[in-house]
Coordinates of C-alpha atoms in Angstrom, one line a residue:
Chain C
M279 CA 58.6 62.4 86.9
A280 CA 62.3 62.8 87.6
K281 CA 63.5 64.6 90.7
V282 CA 66.7 66.4 90.9
L283 CA 68.1 66.4 94.4
V284 CA 71.2 68.3 95.7
V285 CA 73.1 67.1 98.7
T286 CA 74.8 70.1 100.1
S287 CA 76.1 71.5 103.4
G288 CA 78.5 74.5 103.0
K289 CA 81.0 72.9 105.4
G290 CA 83.3 70.2 104.2
G291 CA 83.7 66.8 105.8
V292 CA 80.2 66.5 107.2
G293 CA 79.2 63.6 104.9
K294 CA 77.9 64.9 101.7
T295 CA 79.5 62.3 99.5
T296 CA 78.8 59.5 101.9
S297 CA 75.2 60.6 102.0
T298 CA 74.9 61.0 98.3
A299 CA 76.2 57.4 97.8
A300 CA 74.1 56.0 100.6
L301 CA 70.9 57.7 99.5
G302 CA 71.5 56.8 95.9
G303 CA 72.2 53.2 96.8
A304 CA 69.0 53.0 99.0
L305 CA 66.8 54.6 96.3
A306 CA 68.2 52.1 93.8
Q307 CA 67.6 49.2 96.1
Q308 CA 64.0 50.4 96.4
G309 CA 63.6 50.0 92.6
Q310 CA 64.3 53.6 91.5
K311 CA 66.6 54.4 88.6
V312 CA 69.2 56.6 90.0
V313 CA 72.2 58.6 88.9
V314 CA 74.6 60.2 91.4
V315 CA 76.5 63.2 89.9
D316 CA 79.8 64.5 91.3
F317 CA 80.0 68.3 91.1
D318 CA 83.3 68.5 93.0
V319 CA 85.5 69.4 90.1
G320 CA 89.2 68.9 90.8
L321 CA 88.5 67.1 94.1
R322 CA 86.2 64.3 93.0
N323 CA 85.6 61.5 95.5
L324 CA 82.2 60.1 94.7
D325 CA 83.8 57.7 92.3
L326 CA 86.0 56.4 95.1
I327 CA 83.1 56.0 97.6
M328 CA 81.1 54.2 94.9
G329 CA 84.0 51.9 94.1
A330 CA 84.2 53.1 90.5
E331 CA 87.5 55.0 90.6
R332 CA 89.1 52.7 88.1
R333 CA 86.3 52.9 85.6
V334 CA 86.2 56.6 85.0
V335 CA 86.8 57.5 81.3
F336 CA 84.8 60.7 80.7
D337 CA 83.4 63.1 83.2
L338 CA 80.7 65.8 83.7
I339 CA 82.8 68.5 82.0
N340 CA 83.5 66.4 79.0
V341 CA 79.8 66.1 78.6
T342 CA 79.0 69.8 79.1
Q343 CA 81.6 70.6 76.5
G344 CA 80.4 68.1 74.0
V345 CA 83.7 66.1 74.1
A346 CA 81.7 63.0 75.2
K347 CA 78.2 61.9 75.0
L348 CA 76.3 61.5 78.3
S349 CA 75.9 57.7 77.6
Q350 CA 79.7 57.4 77.3
A351 CA 80.4 59.2 80.6
L352 CA 77.8 57.4 82.7
I353 CA 79.2 54.5 84.7
R354 CA 76.9 51.7 85.7
D355 CA 77.2 50.3 89.3
K356 CA 78.5 46.8 89.4
R357 CA 76.1 45.8 92.2
L358 CA 72.8 47.4 91.1
E359 CA 71.9 47.8 87.5
N360 CA 69.7 50.8 88.1
L361 CA 72.4 52.8 89.8
W362 CA 74.7 55.0 87.8
L363 CA 77.5 57.5 88.4
L364 CA 78.5 60.6 86.5
P365 CA 81.9 61.5 87.8
A366 CA 83.5 64.9 88.1
S367 CA 86.7 65.9 86.3
Q368 CA 89.8 65.5 88.4
T369 CA 92.2 67.6 86.2
R370 CA 90.1 70.4 85.0
D371 CA 89.7 73.8 86.5
K372 CA 86.4 74.3 88.3
D373 CA 85.6 77.3 86.1
A374 CA 85.2 74.9 83.2
L375 CA 81.8 74.1 84.5
T376 CA 79.2 76.5 83.0
E377 CA 75.7 77.2 84.0
D378 CA 74.3 76.4 80.5
G379 CA 76.3 73.2 80.3
V380 CA 75.0 72.0 83.7
R381 CA 71.4 73.0 82.7
D382 CA 71.6 70.9 79.6
V383 CA 73.1 67.8 81.3
I384 CA 70.6 67.9 84.1
A385 CA 67.8 68.2 81.5
E386 CA 69.1 65.2 79.7
L387 CA 69.5 63.2 82.9
R388 CA 65.9 64.0 83.9
T389 CA 64.7 62.1 80.8
K390 CA 66.7 59.0 81.7
F391 CA 66.4 58.7 85.5
D392 CA 63.9 58.8 88.4
W393 CA 66.4 60.5 90.6
V394 CA 69.3 62.8 89.8
I395 CA 71.4 63.2 93.0
C396 CA 73.9 66.0 92.8
D397 CA 76.8 65.8 95.2
S398 CA 77.8 69.4 96.0
P399 CA 81.4 70.5 96.8
A400 CA 82.0 72.2 100.1
G401 CA 81.9 76.0 100.1
I402 CA 79.6 78.5 98.6
E403 CA 81.5 79.1 95.3
R404 CA 80.7 78.2 91.8
G405 CA 80.7 74.5 92.2
A406 CA 78.3 74.6 95.1
T407 CA 75.9 77.1 93.4
L408 CA 75.9 75.1 90.2
A409 CA 75.2 71.8 92.0
M410 CA 72.1 73.3 93.6
R411 CA 71.1 75.5 90.6
Y412 CA 68.6 73.2 88.9
A413 CA 67.5 71.1 91.9
D414 CA 63.9 70.5 92.9
E415 CA 64.8 69.4 96.4
A416 CA 67.8 69.7 98.7
V417 CA 69.2 67.6 101.5
V418 CA 71.2 69.8 103.8
V419 CA 73.7 67.6 105.6
T420 CA 74.9 68.8 109.0
N421 CA 76.7 67.4 112.1
P422 CA 75.6 68.3 115.6
E423 CA 78.3 70.9 115.9
V424 CA 78.2 74.7 115.7
S425 CA 80.3 75.5 112.6
S426 CA 78.4 72.9 110.6
V427 CA 75.0 74.2 111.7
R428 CA 76.0 77.8 110.9
D429 CA 77.1 76.8 107.4
A430 CA 73.9 74.8 106.9
D431 CA 71.9 77.9 107.7
R432 CA 73.9 79.9 105.1
I433 CA 73.3 77.2 102.5
I434 CA 69.6 77.2 103.3
G435 CA 69.6 81.0 102.5
M436 CA 71.3 80.3 99.2
L437 CA 68.8 77.5 98.3
D438 CA 66.0 80.1 98.8
S439 CA 67.6 82.8 96.7
K440 CA 70.1 81.4 94.1
T441 CA 68.4 78.3 92.7
A442 CA 66.5 78.4 89.4
K443 CA 63.4 77.4 91.3
A444 CA 63.7 80.2 93.8
E445 CA 64.3 82.7 91.1
A446 CA 61.1 81.6 89.4
G447 CA 59.2 82.3 92.6
D448 CA 58.9 78.6 93.6
Q449 CA 60.0 77.1 96.8
I450 CA 62.8 74.5 96.7
K451 CA 61.9 71.6 99.1
K452 CA 64.5 71.4 101.8
H453 CA 65.3 68.6 104.3
V454 CA 68.0 68.4 107.0
L455 CA 70.0 65.2 107.4
I456 CA 71.9 65.0 110.7
T457 CA 75.0 62.8 110.4
R458 CA 77.5 61.6 112.9
Y459 CA 75.0 61.8 115.7
D460 CA 76.1 60.4 119.0
A461 CA 73.1 59.9 121.2
G462 CA 75.1 59.4 124.3
R463 CA 77.0 62.6 124.0
A464 CA 73.8 64.5 123.1
A465 CA 72.1 63.1 126.2
R466 CA 75.0 64.2 128.4
G467 CA 74.7 67.7 127.0
E468 CA 78.0 67.5 125.2
M469 CA 76.6 67.8 121.7
L470 CA 73.8 69.7 120.1
N471 CA 70.7 67.6 120.2
I472 CA 68.1 67.0 117.4
D473 CA 65.6 69.5 118.7
D474 CA 68.2 72.2 119.0
I475 CA 69.3 71.7 115.4
L476 CA 65.8 71.6 114.1
E477 CA 64.7 74.7 116.0
I478 CA 67.7 76.6 114.7
L479 CA 67.5 75.6 111.1
A480 CA 63.7 75.4 110.9
I481 CA 63.5 72.9 108.0
P482 CA 62.0 69.3 108.2
L483 CA 64.1 66.4 109.4
L484 CA 64.9 63.8 106.8
G485 CA 66.9 61.5 109.0
I486 CA 69.4 61.0 111.8
V487 CA 72.5 59.0 110.9
P488 CA 74.3 57.7 113.9
E489 CA 78.1 57.9 114.2
S490 CA 79.2 54.5 113.2
Q491 CA 82.2 52.5 112.1
D492 CA 80.2 51.0 109.4
V493 CA 80.4 54.3 107.4
L494 CA 84.2 54.1 107.3
K495 CA 84.2 50.4 106.6
A496 CA 81.9 51.0 103.6
S497 CA 84.1 53.8 102.2
N498 CA 87.2 51.7 102.7
V499 CA 85.8 49.1 100.4
G500 CA 84.2 51.6 98.0
C501 CA 80.6 50.7 98.5
P502 CA 77.6 52.8 99.6
V503 CA 76.9 51.9 103.3
T504 CA 73.3 51.0 102.3
L505 CA 74.6 48.3 100.0
N506 CA 77.6 47.3 102.0
N507 CA 75.8 46.4 105.2
A508 CA 72.1 47.1 104.8
A509 CA 71.3 46.0 108.4
S510 CA 73.8 48.4 110.0
P511 CA 72.3 51.4 111.9
P512 CA 73.6 54.1 109.5
A513 CA 72.3 52.0 106.5
R514 CA 68.9 51.8 108.0
A515 CA 68.8 55.5 108.8
Y516 CA 69.7 56.2 105.1
S517 CA 67.3 53.7 103.8
D518 CA 64.5 55.3 105.9
A519 CA 65.5 58.7 104.7
A520 CA 65.4 57.5 101.1
R521 CA 61.8 56.3 101.6
R522 CA 60.8 59.7 103.1
L523 CA 62.3 61.3 100.0
G524 CA 60.0 59.1 98.0
G525 CA 57.0 60.4 99.9
E526 CA 56.5 57.6 102.4
T527 CA 55.8 58.2 106.0
V528 CA 58.4 56.4 108.0
A529 CA 58.6 56.7 111.8
M530 CA 61.8 58.5 112.8
V531 CA 64.2 56.3 114.8
T532 CA 66.3 58.4 117.1
P533 CA 69.5 56.6 117.7
S534 CA 69.5 55.5 121.3
E535 CA 72.3 56.0 123.8
V536 CA 74.8 53.2 123.8
R537 CA 74.0 51.4 127.1
R538 CA 76.7 51.6 129.6
S539 CA 76.7 49.8 132.9
L540 CA 77.3 51.7 136.1
M541 CA 80.7 49.9 136.4
G542 CA 81.5 50.7 132.8
R543 CA 80.7 54.3 133.4
L544 CA 82.8 54.5 136.5
L545 CA 85.7 52.9 134.7
G546 CA 85.1 55.1 131.6
R547 CA 84.6 52.2 129.4
R548 CA 81.8 51.0 127.2
A549 CA 80.1 47.9 128.4
A550 CA 80.4 45.1 125.9
Chain I
M52 CA 87.9 57.7 138.7
S53 CA 87.1 60.9 140.4
M54 CA 86.9 62.7 137.0
N55 CA 84.3 60.1 135.9
L56 CA 82.3 60.6 139.0
L57 CA 82.4 64.3 138.4
N58 CA 81.2 63.8 134.8
L59 CA 78.3 61.7 136.1
L60 CA 77.2 64.5 138.4
R61 CA 77.5 67.1 135.7
R62 CA 75.6 65.0 133.2
R63 CA 72.9 67.5 132.2
T64 CA 75.1 70.6 132.2
G65 CA 77.4 70.0 129.2
S66 CA 78.5 72.6 126.7
A67 CA 75.7 72.0 124.2
P68 CA 73.4 74.7 125.7
V69 CA 76.2 77.2 125.2
A70 CA 76.6 76.0 121.6
R71 CA 72.9 76.4 121.0
E72 CA 72.7 79.9 122.5
R73 CA 75.8 81.1 120.6
L74 CA 74.3 79.8 117.3
Q75 CA 71.0 81.4 117.9
I76 CA 72.5 84.8 118.4
L77 CA 74.9 84.5 115.5
L78 CA 72.3 83.2 113.0
A79 CA 69.7 85.8 114.0
H80 CA 72.3 88.4 113.1
E81 CA 73.6 86.7 109.9
R82 CA 70.1 86.1 108.6
G83 CA 69.3 89.8 109.0
L84 CA 72.3 90.7 106.9
R85 CA 71.9 88.1 104.3
Q86 CA 70.6 90.3 101.4
K87 CA 72.0 93.6 102.7
P88 CA 75.4 95.2 102.8
D89 CA 77.3 94.8 106.1
L90 CA 76.1 97.9 107.9
L91 CA 78.8 97.9 110.6
G92 CA 81.5 97.3 108.0
L93 CA 80.1 100.1 105.9
L94 CA 80.0 102.5 108.9
R95 CA 83.6 101.6 109.8
E96 CA 84.8 102.3 106.3
E97 CA 83.0 105.6 105.9
I98 CA 83.8 106.9 109.4
L99 CA 87.5 106.2 108.7
A100 CA 87.3 107.8 105.3
V101 CA 85.7 111.0 106.7
V102 CA 88.3 111.3 109.5
S103 CA 91.2 110.7 107.2
R104 CA 90.1 113.4 105.0
H105 CA 90.9 115.9 107.7
V106 CA 93.6 114.2 109.7
A107 CA 96.6 112.2 108.7
L108 CA 95.7 108.8 110.2
D109 CA 98.3 106.3 111.4
P110 CA 96.6 103.0 110.5
D111 CA 98.3 101.4 113.5
K112 CA 96.7 103.9 115.8
V113 CA 93.1 103.1 114.8
I114 CA 91.4 100.5 116.8
V115 CA 88.0 99.3 115.6
R116 CA 86.0 96.9 117.8
M117 CA 82.7 95.4 116.9
D118 CA 80.4 93.5 119.2
R119 CA 77.4 91.9 117.7
G120 CA 74.7 91.2 120.3
P121 CA 71.1 89.8 120.0
A122 CA 69.4 93.1 120.3
V123 CA 72.1 95.7 120.0
S124 CA 75.4 95.8 118.2
T125 CA 78.2 98.3 119.0
L126 CA 80.9 99.7 116.8
E127 CA 83.7 101.3 118.7
V128 CA 86.2 103.3 116.7
D129 CA 89.2 104.6 118.7
I130 CA 91.3 107.0 116.7
E131 CA 94.4 108.5 118.0
I132 CA 94.8 112.0 116.5
P133 CA 98.3 113.4 116.6
N134 CA 98.7 116.7 118.4
G135 CA 98.8 119.7 116.0
S136 CA 95.9 118.4 113.9
E137 CA 93.5 120.8 115.5
A138 CA 95.4 123.7 114.0
R139 CA 95.1 122.2 110.5
L140 CA 91.4 121.5 111.1
A141 CA 90.9 125.2 112.0
V142 CA 92.5 126.3 108.8
A143 CA 90.5 123.8 106.7
S144 CA 87.2 125.2 108.1

């Protein structure tokens, strides 16, 4: 049965789009049929991160308004044939997205895919509430930083009250994905550590994605990090997270501190 | 070099514990208010409305401070009432 997953955070810039692309890529690599859906109307970027920006013809709003068929708007990934993208509109007003329109598109996507991953816009307005509205599960992305954790908490409250599942008296399944984690800084007490975040947010941990240059490299070339460099630490973290989403038990790898020699520390440099 | 040595000595006492404590206090408060109207905000509005019914208030002379703590929150409303208002109040009552 298809699962609808929303990737959300409240705060902008924490890695929702990166995580949507990476999890989508990983699930597709694991043999699942996946569509990633961009809900950020007016500020779409998932197309760019997926490397499909020059292939967008129709978008989500065109489909909800009946201007285009779903099959016309879906873009197939060039690397994996079971990975698809439904882009957001770049020109339309965000109010053009309606609740009924979204409900119908999600229902149709459920019949065609194993996973429907909705990339939420930042904020708590219409776009964000519609992205989570028909989800079965949520990935709440946060950085180890106070404003991001506060906003994640707010979003968790919305997931428990404003989704169709919550309104029907069901629980939406929630996971936290910690991104841009720097184990060294956490060990030195400069950054909230994993236990702090989990204690505060009180939802299960889906994964810890280490701060890494591989993420930027992947977005530069328009490829989910899980497909661009599958052996890199962030790709492995996302790939493990994707397996956990699928119900597998995968041991959590906490990113370890970058080893620094005593001389390196004294000189303030990383050892090679 | 001396800064780096200092950092080494301070290793376990970074700013993260402060971040954690601030978040816990803030979120305990915000979670409590999530489905309810903002009590302190409401009190502020109504107190000012009542006072301004009887006294001409200069908005610049009203100072409202809120302090949200883990167990107790305080609302401090400091209203400067111009001299002569008492006479009008007496007439009103």
